[in-house]
XYZ file of C-alpha atoms in Angstrom:
720
model
C 0.000 0.000 0.000
C 2.722 2.499 1.018
C 4.801 1.774 -2.080
C 1.822 2.348 -4.386
C 0.895 5.538 -2.572
C 4.376 7.045 -2.840
C 4.924 5.951 -6.426
C 5.835 8.812 -8.794
C 6.722 11.222 -5.962
C 10.175 12.827 -5.681
C 12.238 12.690 -2.485
C 10.979 16.018 -1.121
C 7.346 15.129 -1.785
C 7.825 11.783 -0.028
C 9.436 13.578 2.921
C 6.427 15.921 3.144
C 3.972 13.001 2.978
C 5.695 11.015 5.733
C 6.252 13.983 8.077
C 2.867 13.626 9.773
C 3.511 14.670 13.377
C 4.151 18.107 14.861
C 4.501 21.483 13.161
C 5.683 21.257 9.556
C 6.225 23.979 6.953
C 6.540 23.151 3.265
C 7.801 25.882 0.945
C 6.357 24.678 -2.354
C 7.390 26.675 -5.405
C 5.308 27.187 -8.531
C 4.615 23.945 -10.415
C 6.290 21.785 -7.771
C 3.386 19.356 -7.334
C 2.148 20.624 -3.964
C -1.454 19.474 -4.555
C -0.157 15.981 -5.281
C 1.871 16.049 -2.059
C -1.075 17.402 -0.025
C -3.588 14.843 -1.287
C -1.120 11.960 -0.960
C -0.269 13.010 2.609
C -3.983 13.114 3.465
C -4.432 9.614 2.008
C -1.274 8.417 3.819
C -2.692 9.549 7.177
C -5.923 7.666 6.463
C -4.579 4.520 4.793
C -1.231 4.042 6.546
C -1.892 5.558 9.987
C -5.534 4.516 10.282
C -6.912 7.968 11.102
C -10.576 8.578 10.255
C -10.863 11.143 7.460
C -13.517 12.992 9.503
C -10.704 13.945 11.908
C -8.560 15.678 9.267
C -9.076 19.346 8.397
C -7.603 20.433 5.071
C -8.074 24.110 4.242
C -7.520 25.633 0.820
C -8.555 28.975 -0.681
C -11.058 28.344 -3.463
C -14.025 26.046 -3.809
C -12.571 24.798 -7.075
C -9.295 23.792 -5.389
C -11.174 22.113 -2.525
C -13.359 20.181 -4.956
C -10.323 19.011 -6.935
C -8.588 17.934 -3.716
C -11.670 16.013 -2.541
C -11.871 14.279 -5.926
C -8.211 13.220 -5.806
C -8.421 11.992 -2.209
C -11.608 9.993 -2.827
C -9.921 8.308 -5.797
C -7.361 6.921 -3.339
C -9.277 6.242 -0.107
C -12.732 5.478 -1.540
C -15.703 7.486 -2.730
C -17.736 6.863 0.446
C -15.147 8.482 2.716
C -16.105 11.597 4.667
C -13.960 14.338 3.125
C -16.244 17.223 4.117
C -13.404 18.875 6.046
C -11.436 19.351 2.846
C -12.796 22.834 2.395
C -12.176 26.588 2.362
C -11.966 28.821 5.442
C -15.492 30.040 4.724
C -16.666 26.484 4.091
C -15.294 25.303 7.442
C -16.841 28.284 9.234
C -20.217 27.546 7.648
C -20.010 23.873 8.705
C -18.909 24.840 12.227
C -21.701 27.399 12.626
C -24.418 25.034 11.459
C -23.386 22.826 14.367
C -22.594 25.453 16.996
C -24.483 28.663 16.177
C -27.220 27.696 18.641
C -24.759 28.882 21.303
C -25.640 32.450 20.300
C -29.349 31.681 19.744
C -29.177 31.680 15.939
C -30.940 29.009 13.840
C -28.743 26.576 11.947
C -30.360 27.622 8.658
C -28.918 31.134 8.961
C -28.429 33.082 5.713
C -25.041 33.801 4.177
C -25.101 37.122 2.349
C -23.210 37.785 -0.858
C -22.463 41.211 -2.347
C -25.868 41.560 -3.993
C -27.648 40.687 -0.746
C -25.548 43.273 1.094
C -26.485 45.896 -1.475
C -30.168 45.023 -1.020
C -29.814 45.732 2.692
C -28.027 49.001 1.960
C -30.854 50.127 -0.330
C -33.266 49.818 2.588
C -30.827 51.500 4.971
C -30.196 54.413 2.615
C -33.942 54.915 2.120
C -34.529 54.992 5.883
C -31.639 57.410 6.498
C -32.404 59.593 3.453
C -28.955 58.910 2.004
C -28.013 58.546 -1.660
C -24.998 57.265 -3.571
C -23.823 60.893 -3.710
C -23.248 60.687 0.045
C -21.430 57.368 -0.238
C -21.498 54.653 -2.877
C -22.480 51.119 -1.902
C -18.931 50.018 -2.723
C -17.501 52.594 -0.301
C -20.066 51.734 2.378
C -19.377 47.998 2.116
C -15.629 48.617 2.313
C -16.048 50.705 5.476
C -18.433 48.146 6.984
C -15.812 45.448 6.320
C -13.127 47.591 7.971
C -15.328 48.123 11.015
C -16.036 44.406 11.259
C -12.333 43.683 11.235
C -11.361 46.350 13.729
C -14.380 47.088 15.945
C -16.057 44.784 18.455
C -19.429 44.938 16.716
C -20.416 41.503 18.015
C -20.945 43.050 21.469
C -23.833 44.965 19.913
C -25.300 42.103 17.873
C -24.837 39.317 20.410
C -24.385 41.128 23.708
C -27.058 43.852 23.293
C -24.523 46.524 24.232
C -25.053 50.156 23.271
C -23.921 51.250 19.806
C -22.630 54.826 19.495
C -23.341 56.566 16.181
C -21.290 59.668 15.481
C -21.120 59.776 11.704
C -23.228 58.769 8.703
C -21.224 55.576 8.241
C -21.796 54.725 11.929
C -25.537 55.105 11.341
C -25.371 53.007 8.169
C -23.358 50.339 10.008
C -25.824 50.320 12.908
C -28.869 49.963 10.630
C -27.079 47.325 8.534
C -26.350 45.256 11.656
C -29.975 45.490 12.843
C -31.268 44.185 9.509
C -28.673 41.422 9.523
C -29.717 40.358 12.993
C -33.419 40.388 12.119
C -32.796 37.999 9.207
C -30.203 35.891 11.069
C -27.922 36.819 8.171
C -24.128 36.676 8.120
C -21.836 38.185 5.513
C -18.415 36.738 4.701
C -16.649 38.874 7.354
C -19.077 37.558 9.978
C -18.407 33.875 9.302
C -14.904 33.921 10.748
C -15.733 36.488 13.448
C -18.714 34.453 14.729
C -16.647 31.258 14.854
C -13.874 32.967 16.829
C -16.470 34.555 19.146
C -18.082 31.180 19.889
C -14.714 29.489 20.463
C -13.569 32.346 22.694
C -16.710 32.270 24.827
C -17.420 28.524 24.966
C -14.495 26.470 26.219
C -16.507 23.263 25.818
C -16.965 23.946 22.092
C -13.268 24.794 21.645
C -12.184 21.592 23.421
C -14.683 19.520 21.423
C -13.298 20.723 18.068
C -9.673 20.553 19.213
C -10.214 16.923 20.165
C -12.132 16.177 16.954
C -9.462 17.521 14.597
C -6.256 15.480 14.921
C -4.483 16.689 11.783
C -4.630 20.042 9.999
C -3.294 20.857 6.540
C -3.335 24.421 5.172
C -2.803 25.086 1.472
C -1.677 28.489 0.086
C -0.744 29.641 3.597
C 0.846 32.832 2.247
C -2.712 34.037 1.510
C -3.963 33.586 5.096
C -5.005 36.556 7.230
C -4.169 36.906 10.923
C -7.707 35.885 11.972
C -7.752 32.895 9.626
C -4.468 31.589 10.957
C -5.553 32.300 14.539
C -8.490 29.919 13.973
C -6.191 27.193 12.616
C -3.631 27.665 15.356
C -6.385 27.489 18.030
C -7.721 24.221 16.651
C -4.225 22.680 16.567
C -3.308 23.410 20.189
C -4.219 19.992 21.651
C -2.963 17.570 18.999
C -0.241 19.920 17.704
C -0.238 18.455 14.191
C -0.182 21.447 11.869
C 1.121 21.119 8.307
C 1.258 24.317 6.276
C 2.124 24.635 2.593
C 2.710 27.714 0.499
C 5.047 29.980 -1.396
C 5.820 33.495 -0.113
C 6.896 34.377 -3.666
C 3.267 33.965 -4.778
C 1.687 36.090 -2.019
C -0.461 38.485 -4.068
C -3.342 39.223 -1.697
C -1.869 41.519 0.952
C -4.319 44.193 -0.197
C -7.180 42.096 1.185
C -5.540 41.157 4.476
C -3.141 38.304 3.667
C 0.040 38.252 5.747
C 2.903 36.397 3.983
C 4.994 36.633 7.180
C 2.741 33.952 8.711
C 4.460 31.479 6.382
C 7.875 33.176 6.331
C 8.167 33.368 10.157
C 6.442 30.077 10.994
C 9.725 28.543 12.171
C 10.237 31.464 14.564
C 6.771 31.126 16.108
C 7.076 27.341 16.377
C 10.759 26.787 17.076
C 10.461 23.001 16.822
C 8.898 23.221 13.355
C 10.436 21.321 10.461
C 10.845 23.004 7.056
C 10.783 21.096 3.753
C 11.733 22.841 0.505
C 9.958 21.633 -2.643
C 11.708 23.506 -5.443
C 11.599 21.102 -8.398
C 9.285 22.538 -11.053
C 7.405 20.148 -13.346
C 5.669 22.828 -15.408
C 8.086 25.228 -17.086
C 11.245 25.181 -19.167
C 14.611 26.184 -17.628
C 14.518 29.439 -19.636
C 11.238 30.454 -18.032
C 12.332 29.466 -14.510
C 15.609 31.362 -14.881
C 13.618 34.519 -15.596
C 11.337 34.024 -12.577
C 14.201 33.200 -10.208
C 16.091 36.370 -11.114
C 13.088 38.664 -10.689
C 11.876 37.314 -7.345
C 15.252 37.189 -5.619
C 15.036 40.995 -5.287
C 12.284 40.574 -2.651
C 13.061 40.604 1.064
C 9.904 38.958 2.489
C 10.565 35.406 1.324
C 12.242 32.085 2.059
C 15.349 31.715 -0.080
C 14.966 29.207 -2.914
C 15.710 28.790 -6.601
C 13.336 26.707 -8.675
C 14.893 24.101 -10.975
C 13.513 21.643 -13.511
C 14.555 18.577 -15.438
C 12.418 19.652 -18.399
C 14.124 20.317 -21.714
C 15.651 23.749 -22.319
C 12.846 24.943 -24.597
C 12.758 28.195 -26.559
C 13.899 31.688 -25.661
C 11.760 34.079 -23.636
C 10.718 37.062 -25.790
C 10.337 40.728 -24.905
C 8.476 42.931 -27.386
C 8.429 46.738 -27.337
C 5.663 48.346 -29.410
C 5.367 51.884 -30.712
C 1.819 52.077 -29.318
C -0.886 49.826 -27.814
C -2.242 48.804 -31.219
C 1.262 47.865 -32.363
C 1.669 45.767 -29.181
C -1.699 44.043 -29.625
C -1.081 43.368 -33.333
C 2.264 41.754 -32.601
C 0.731 39.483 -29.927
C -2.154 38.404 -32.171
C 0.147 37.832 -35.160
C 2.355 35.610 -33.002
C -0.730 33.608 -31.958
C -1.894 33.320 -35.586
C 1.520 32.148 -36.749
C 1.848 29.478 -34.048
C -1.726 28.347 -34.666
C -1.273 28.178 -38.452
C 2.297 26.884 -38.734
C 2.719 24.730 -35.632
C -0.871 23.643 -35.025
C -1.052 25.218 -31.549
C -4.668 25.302 -30.324
C -6.170 28.692 -29.457
C -7.002 27.318 -26.009
C -3.248 26.864 -25.349
C -2.730 30.648 -25.317
C -3.244 32.856 -22.270
C -2.943 36.637 -22.328
C -2.356 38.031 -18.827
C -2.384 41.616 -17.595
C -2.223 43.538 -14.332
C -5.146 45.868 -15.149
C -8.344 45.082 -17.063
C -8.046 48.100 -19.360
C -4.980 46.524 -21.014
C -7.281 44.006 -22.705
C -9.167 46.655 -24.724
C -6.787 46.942 -27.698
C -6.109 43.197 -27.614
C -9.831 42.416 -27.808
C -10.278 44.803 -30.715
C -7.627 42.992 -32.760
C -8.942 39.545 -31.773
C -12.422 40.539 -32.979
C -11.037 42.055 -36.170
C -9.042 38.888 -36.888
C -12.024 36.683 -36.036
C -10.077 34.794 -33.370
C -12.315 33.303 -30.647
C -11.491 34.370 -27.098
C -12.941 34.305 -23.602
C -12.378 36.739 -20.732
C -12.142 35.172 -17.291
C -13.028 37.294 -14.293
C -16.248 39.019 -15.357
C -19.465 38.770 -13.365
C -19.264 35.644 -11.279
C -21.714 33.004 -12.407
C -23.691 32.756 -9.172
C -23.906 36.552 -8.912
C -25.695 36.929 -12.261
C -29.205 38.352 -11.983
C -31.003 35.366 -13.440
C -29.214 32.928 -11.120
C -29.826 35.156 -8.099
C -33.549 35.179 -8.969
C -33.782 31.376 -8.870
C -31.687 31.154 -5.696
C -33.974 33.732 -4.055
C -37.002 31.507 -4.741
C -35.141 28.495 -3.306
C -34.135 30.462 -0.225
C -37.640 31.806 0.319
C -39.055 28.285 0.063
C -36.589 26.945 2.629
C -35.846 29.890 4.929
C -38.538 32.517 4.288
C -36.149 35.462 4.718
C -37.000 39.077 3.903
C -34.227 39.599 1.348
C -35.479 36.766 -0.852
C -39.093 37.825 -0.364
C -38.351 41.366 -1.545
C -36.479 40.073 -4.583
C -39.233 37.776 -5.879
C -42.549 39.168 -4.572
C -42.934 41.192 -7.770
C -40.585 39.344 -10.112
C -41.997 38.600 -12.595
C -44.422 41.512 -12.115
C -47.619 40.742 -10.151
C -48.727 44.290 -9.413
C -47.113 44.065 -5.956
C -44.645 46.951 -6.023
C -42.751 48.893 -3.357
C -45.856 50.471 -1.797
C -47.424 47.040 -1.317
C -44.227 45.771 0.344
C -44.255 48.846 2.626
C -47.755 47.879 3.776
C -46.586 44.336 4.570
C -43.586 45.797 6.413
C -45.893 47.623 8.843
C -47.534 44.339 9.850
C -44.140 42.610 10.043
C -42.829 45.289 12.421
C -45.960 45.151 14.597
C -45.706 41.361 14.930
C -41.873 41.307 14.902
C -41.932 38.690 12.164
C -40.809 38.171 8.572
C -42.520 39.674 5.550
C -43.679 36.269 4.302
C -45.300 35.314 7.602
C -46.796 38.811 7.935
C -48.436 38.459 4.508
C -49.695 34.962 5.318
C -51.230 36.086 8.614
C -52.764 39.285 7.281
C -53.811 38.337 3.748
C -57.482 38.961 4.662
C -56.732 42.624 5.423
C -58.295 44.807 2.747
C -55.045 46.551 1.785
C -53.244 43.219 1.315
C -56.043 41.076 -0.110
C -55.058 41.200 -3.778
C -55.240 38.445 -6.368
C -51.498 38.798 -7.064
C -50.682 38.370 -3.360
C -52.995 35.361 -2.951
C -51.487 33.736 -6.073
C -47.986 34.416 -4.773
C -48.671 32.750 -1.414
C -50.221 29.736 -3.162
C -47.192 29.574 -5.454
C -44.701 29.541 -2.546
C -46.816 27.056 -0.605
C -46.876 24.754 -3.634
C -43.106 25.000 -4.039
C -42.620 24.211 -0.339
C -44.693 21.035 -0.756
C -42.715 20.059 -3.880
C -39.391 20.619 -2.069
C -40.207 17.744 0.284
C -40.316 15.072 -2.402
C -38.671 16.504 -5.528
C -35.001 16.706 -6.435
C -33.518 20.214 -6.410
C -33.149 20.232 -10.206
C -36.811 19.253 -10.662
C -37.825 21.893 -8.122
C -35.860 24.553 -10.018
C -37.559 23.579 -13.281
C -40.934 23.844 -11.552
C -40.033 27.298 -10.209
C -38.942 28.466 -13.652
C -42.173 27.255 -15.206
C -44.793 28.200 -12.599
C -43.286 31.495 -11.393
C -43.167 32.852 -14.930
C -39.391 33.353 -14.888
C -38.968 31.201 -18.006
C -41.499 33.248 -19.963
C -40.019 36.468 -18.583
C -36.524 35.705 -19.868
C -37.805 34.350 -23.188
C -39.783 37.587 -23.695
C -36.724 39.568 -22.609
C -34.886 38.018 -25.571
C -31.592 37.677 -23.690
C -30.336 34.291 -24.889
C -27.255 34.528 -22.643
C -29.517 34.549 -19.582
C -31.425 31.523 -20.849
C -28.155 29.673 -21.500
C -26.932 30.579 -18.004
C -30.161 29.237 -16.479
C -29.757 25.962 -18.370
C -26.114 25.761 -17.280
C -27.256 26.340 -13.693
C -29.782 23.475 -13.877
C -27.119 21.227 -15.435
C -24.704 22.109 -12.607
C -27.317 21.023 -10.026
C -27.856 17.720 -11.876
C -24.088 17.078 -11.759
C -24.047 17.715 -7.997
C -27.047 15.413 -7.543
C -25.268 12.643 -9.439
C -22.234 13.051 -7.167
C -24.087 13.321 -3.859
C -27.097 11.085 -4.570
C -29.892 11.056 -1.985
C -27.651 12.778 0.580
C -28.138 16.174 -1.087
C -30.907 18.263 0.465
C -32.004 21.844 -0.159
C -30.462 23.201 3.048
C -27.030 21.730 2.314
C -27.180 22.904 -1.291
C -28.062 26.490 -0.347
C -25.272 26.612 2.238
C -22.746 25.295 -0.274
C -23.858 27.533 -3.137
C -23.753 30.657 -0.967
C -20.026 30.033 -0.478
C -19.320 29.237 -4.108
C -17.479 32.203 -5.597
C -15.706 30.578 -8.542
C -16.742 32.357 -11.716
C -15.490 29.406 -13.650
C -18.199 27.130 -14.958
C -16.604 27.569 -18.377
C -15.053 24.584 -20.106
C -11.267 24.963 -20.094
C -11.082 22.780 -23.216
C -12.974 25.118 -25.523
C -11.014 26.458 -28.456
C -10.620 30.058 -27.342
C -7.706 32.299 -26.416
C -7.925 33.023 -22.690
C -7.680 36.587 -21.388
C -7.445 37.303 -17.655
C -5.747 39.331 -14.954
C -2.683 37.895 -13.234
C -4.729 37.543 -10.041
C -7.256 35.366 -11.876
C -4.469 33.211 -13.361
C -3.131 32.206 -9.926
C -2.985 28.418 -9.647
C -3.438 27.874 -13.395
C -0.972 26.932 -16.129
C -0.882 27.416 -19.894
C 1.491 26.265 -22.658
C 1.942 29.794 -24.091
C 1.685 32.939 -21.956
C 1.782 36.603 -22.981
C 2.222 39.168 -20.200
C 0.923 42.387 -21.773
C 1.083 45.935 -20.459
C 4.474 45.303 -18.812
C 4.831 49.049 -18.223
C 5.843 51.165 -15.246
C 2.700 52.260 -13.410
C 0.730 49.246 -14.677
C 3.074 46.500 -13.425
C 4.182 47.583 -10.914
C 0.908 49.348 -10.231
C 1.386 53.025 -9.351
C -1.334 53.013 -6.661
C 0.103 49.922 -4.965
C 3.482 51.641 -4.678
C 1.903 54.878 -3.455
C -0.190 53.033 -0.861
C 2.332 50.582 0.511
C 5.748 51.688 -0.723
C 8.270 48.830 -0.498
C 5.644 46.265 0.486
C 3.646 47.327 -2.553
C 6.653 46.926 -4.833
C 7.352 43.460 -3.406
C 3.767 42.340 -4.022
C 3.862 43.720 -7.578
C 7.104 41.829 -8.174
C 5.373 38.677 -6.961
C 2.623 39.319 -9.515
C 5.252 39.419 -12.256
C 6.688 36.160 -10.879
C 3.242 34.516 -10.836
C 2.669 35.571 -14.454
C 6.024 34.139 -15.575
C 5.540 30.823 -13.782
C 2.128 30.191 -15.397
C 3.958 29.386 -18.667
C 4.884 25.831 -19.645
C 6.540 26.146 -23.080
C 6.969 29.789 -23.992
C 6.710 33.138 -22.241
C 6.383 36.608 -23.771
C 6.443 40.016 -22.087
C 5.175 42.981 -24.050
C 4.789 46.727 -23.500
C 4.475 49.828 -25.638
C 4.882 53.580 -25.846
C 2.084 56.131 -25.456
C 0.455 57.971 -22.560
C 0.215 56.298 -19.143
C -2.894 57.396 -17.220
C -1.602 55.621 -14.105
C 1.465 57.854 -13.834
C 0.343 60.842 -15.989
C 3.574 60.495 -17.957
C 4.745 58.844 -21.150
C 4.601 55.054 -20.974
C 7.883 53.465 -19.968
C 8.942 49.812 -19.632
C 8.473 48.233 -16.202
C 11.324 48.539 -13.705
C 11.144 44.746 -13.407
C 12.348 44.402 -16.995
C 15.616 46.064 -15.999
C 16.106 43.651 -13.098
C 16.694 40.981 -15.741
C 19.959 40.371 -17.524
C 19.341 40.744 -21.285
C 20.966 37.331 -21.731
C 17.755 35.827 -20.283
C 15.544 36.897 -23.209
C 15.557 38.063 -26.793
C 14.174 41.469 -27.718
C 11.842 42.232 -30.604
C 10.617 45.696 -31.494
C 12.735 48.828 -31.423
C 13.494 50.000 -27.883
C 15.984 52.847 -28.047
C 18.454 53.771 -25.342
C 16.738 57.100 -24.614
C 13.607 55.300 -23.404
C 15.687 52.883 -21.309
C 17.540 55.799 -19.685
C 14.289 57.691 -19.069
C 12.690 54.629 -17.462
C 15.622 54.085 -15.101
C 15.739 57.781 -14.199
C 11.978 57.793 -13.479
C 12.302 54.864 -11.042
C 15.296 56.505 -9.350
C 13.369 59.777 -8.955
C 10.259 58.053 -7.567
C 12.335 56.006 -5.121
C 14.051 59.137 -3.774
C 10.707 60.946 -3.492
C 9.107 58.109 -1.527
C 11.899 58.127 1.069
C 11.271 61.813 1.849
C 7.872 61.214 3.450
C 6.761 59.021 6.318
C 5.968 55.518 5.083
C 2.939 54.070 6.821
C 1.193 50.794 6.031
C -1.816 48.969 7.439
C -1.004 47.767 10.958
C 1.488 50.527 11.829
C 1.055 52.254 15.204
C 1.322 56.057 15.190
C 1.166 59.002 17.578
C -1.003 62.059 16.819
C -0.310 65.420 18.547
C -3.943 65.698 19.725
C -5.494 62.215 19.784
C -2.459 60.242 20.873
C -1.885 56.634 19.854
C -3.629 55.101 16.875
C -3.449 52.221 14.443
C -3.460 52.436 10.635
C -6.404 50.275 9.494
C -6.521 51.403 5.848
C -4.461 53.412 3.354
C -6.747 55.215 0.889
C -4.622 56.361 -2.037
C -7.644 57.674 -3.933
C -8.330 60.272 -1.231
C -4.659 60.387 -0.158
C -5.461 59.672 3.472
C -4.760 57.184 6.235
C -7.759 55.677 8.046
C -6.660 55.580 11.691
C -8.368 53.998 14.690
C -7.458 56.169 17.707
C -7.321 54.252 20.972
C -7.984 57.041 23.482
C -11.133 58.409 21.806
C -12.264 55.056 20.335
C -12.969 56.656 16.972
C -11.808 56.182 13.399
C -10.447 59.301 11.659
C -9.187 60.029 8.123
C -5.797 61.762 8.247
C -4.271 63.321 5.130
C -1.009 62.001 3.682
C 0.223 65.605 3.766
C -0.168 65.925 7.554
C 3.425 66.045 8.804
C 2.874 65.668 12.564
C 2.231 61.915 12.683
C 4.967 59.943 14.401
C 5.443 56.258 13.715
C 5.776 54.235 16.924
C 8.465 51.587 16.992
C 6.790 48.623 18.710
C 10.146 47.042 19.488
C 10.950 49.930 21.831
C 8.941 50.158 25.063
C 7.548 53.528 26.219
């Protein structure tokens, strides 16, 4: 059994698989087979150590990665094995809360809000507070709500009934938002982790129960973990002390949303008895491509020293192209694709065009359309956030949960003559009875102002669906909803064939899940799972289309031929990232370049062009990262004269000197203000050129301008 399990693994992978006890860190470079090592180690613990799979927690970052890992593990240990704890952080939190949320008097069928649900709540809040998007956009409000949830003890208000002080408009919005959340027993993504930590912190019996249940923990992509996420993992590992973390600091590209690469980098300092295993053999790329990546990333400071190597054949040269303008750049890229497709038989689906900013794709798309080359853009509206899918999910949620958000979405969709004024009338009864809108309508349907044919038909419709949900499969129920609600006719009349195709794809996706799960799949489990599913990718990777996507979207993927376009100063590295976070920003941008390079299997191209750069308000110049590479590592095409090279190097030198003249503050820094004393930087807003600071003495959050010269950075290593 052991020999078969370890077959086709290299020495470092075998070492990682067999190192099952204690604290272990694996630095797994791009294309080094980390998923293979992770899944084999999981199977090894089950098959060779005899541990029940229900006692192993394996956390990864996307639903797609978790699903792939579950598939691989089941292929080894058997399809009937319980691999439900191979999941994401949000997935684990959802599973935990369904079991433990009763501790805070919430029902286990609580709602998980996505962005559209949050916006629906904000619409109500804004109406009640007489606010408009001119006061603050929903995007701004949601960002500030997220900041408050990460830095303020809002759970004391929701769960402890403590007083909530409102000083500003955003305080009032936050307060009203929390009240509506609580009424609907609704949690957004920030809440999931916060509620779990709250329950563990306040219920020692629950903490001990889960610590004893989970004997082994594996964490994938650890460089992308936040402090709170890792705190959860570290808490759960304290009894059995078997924590295995895998990641690559050189691919940490999510600091802007709270990831802390130092968690991985300094793991051996926190756990001094930890063992480190270096997996640096790459199975994906040619030596030419790896050489390029190694030489760019070694300029970073926040990393664990390693050079990737491969036994793959040398391959072809890396190419840099300099265009006279964006059209010239796009034409060259598309001509290269056409030539390889025509002369060497390379499939369109083998090409990926990556970029740091979405606007770079504009000129490329124009040429692709003109040349009649099929392409697909990854990273648009996520599939489960599309309007037509949200409509169906709202019906399913209303059938099962009866929440207000779903009720408001479908009560008049398709139109039944039950508009906003009718919903306001129901709301009055709901407030009087302290109940949901659906129950309020059911109880008061005989009232003259509510007793309409449309309302009676709607209640009968929902009641019929609820009866069907008890004996029909979810896919059959969805088809019934589409037919009887009028949604099918609505979208047919609308004439939007894309929406109809998306609906059919949605039904097909449910059928696939039903085939996998069999009779075990119920509506509650499906709704919980789907609310966490944020992969936009129901597209078939095998279709014959050139793939366009941002570097962030490409993370974890690989392609035979990769073009990195828009390799210009201000785009990559991004000017705002540098302005916001100075050296940390530059390091993360360099990691993005490294991620782009290491997506390529056979050939890698980097292209940029002249013109006007809106990011820097200057002429476009090649990226500083290009000049960190020895010209022996690539061949150049396109005419790049020495004047432009000199100007680019001078620009970087000037910007570097300028940035050292001012105080450099990043999220997490402690400062001292001449009036309000000590504070903590919780956000850097480059758009408004201000720091968002939480001041400890006054317990308030204040925006302080970048230009304010009287802030002093506090060195935490020196005591007062």
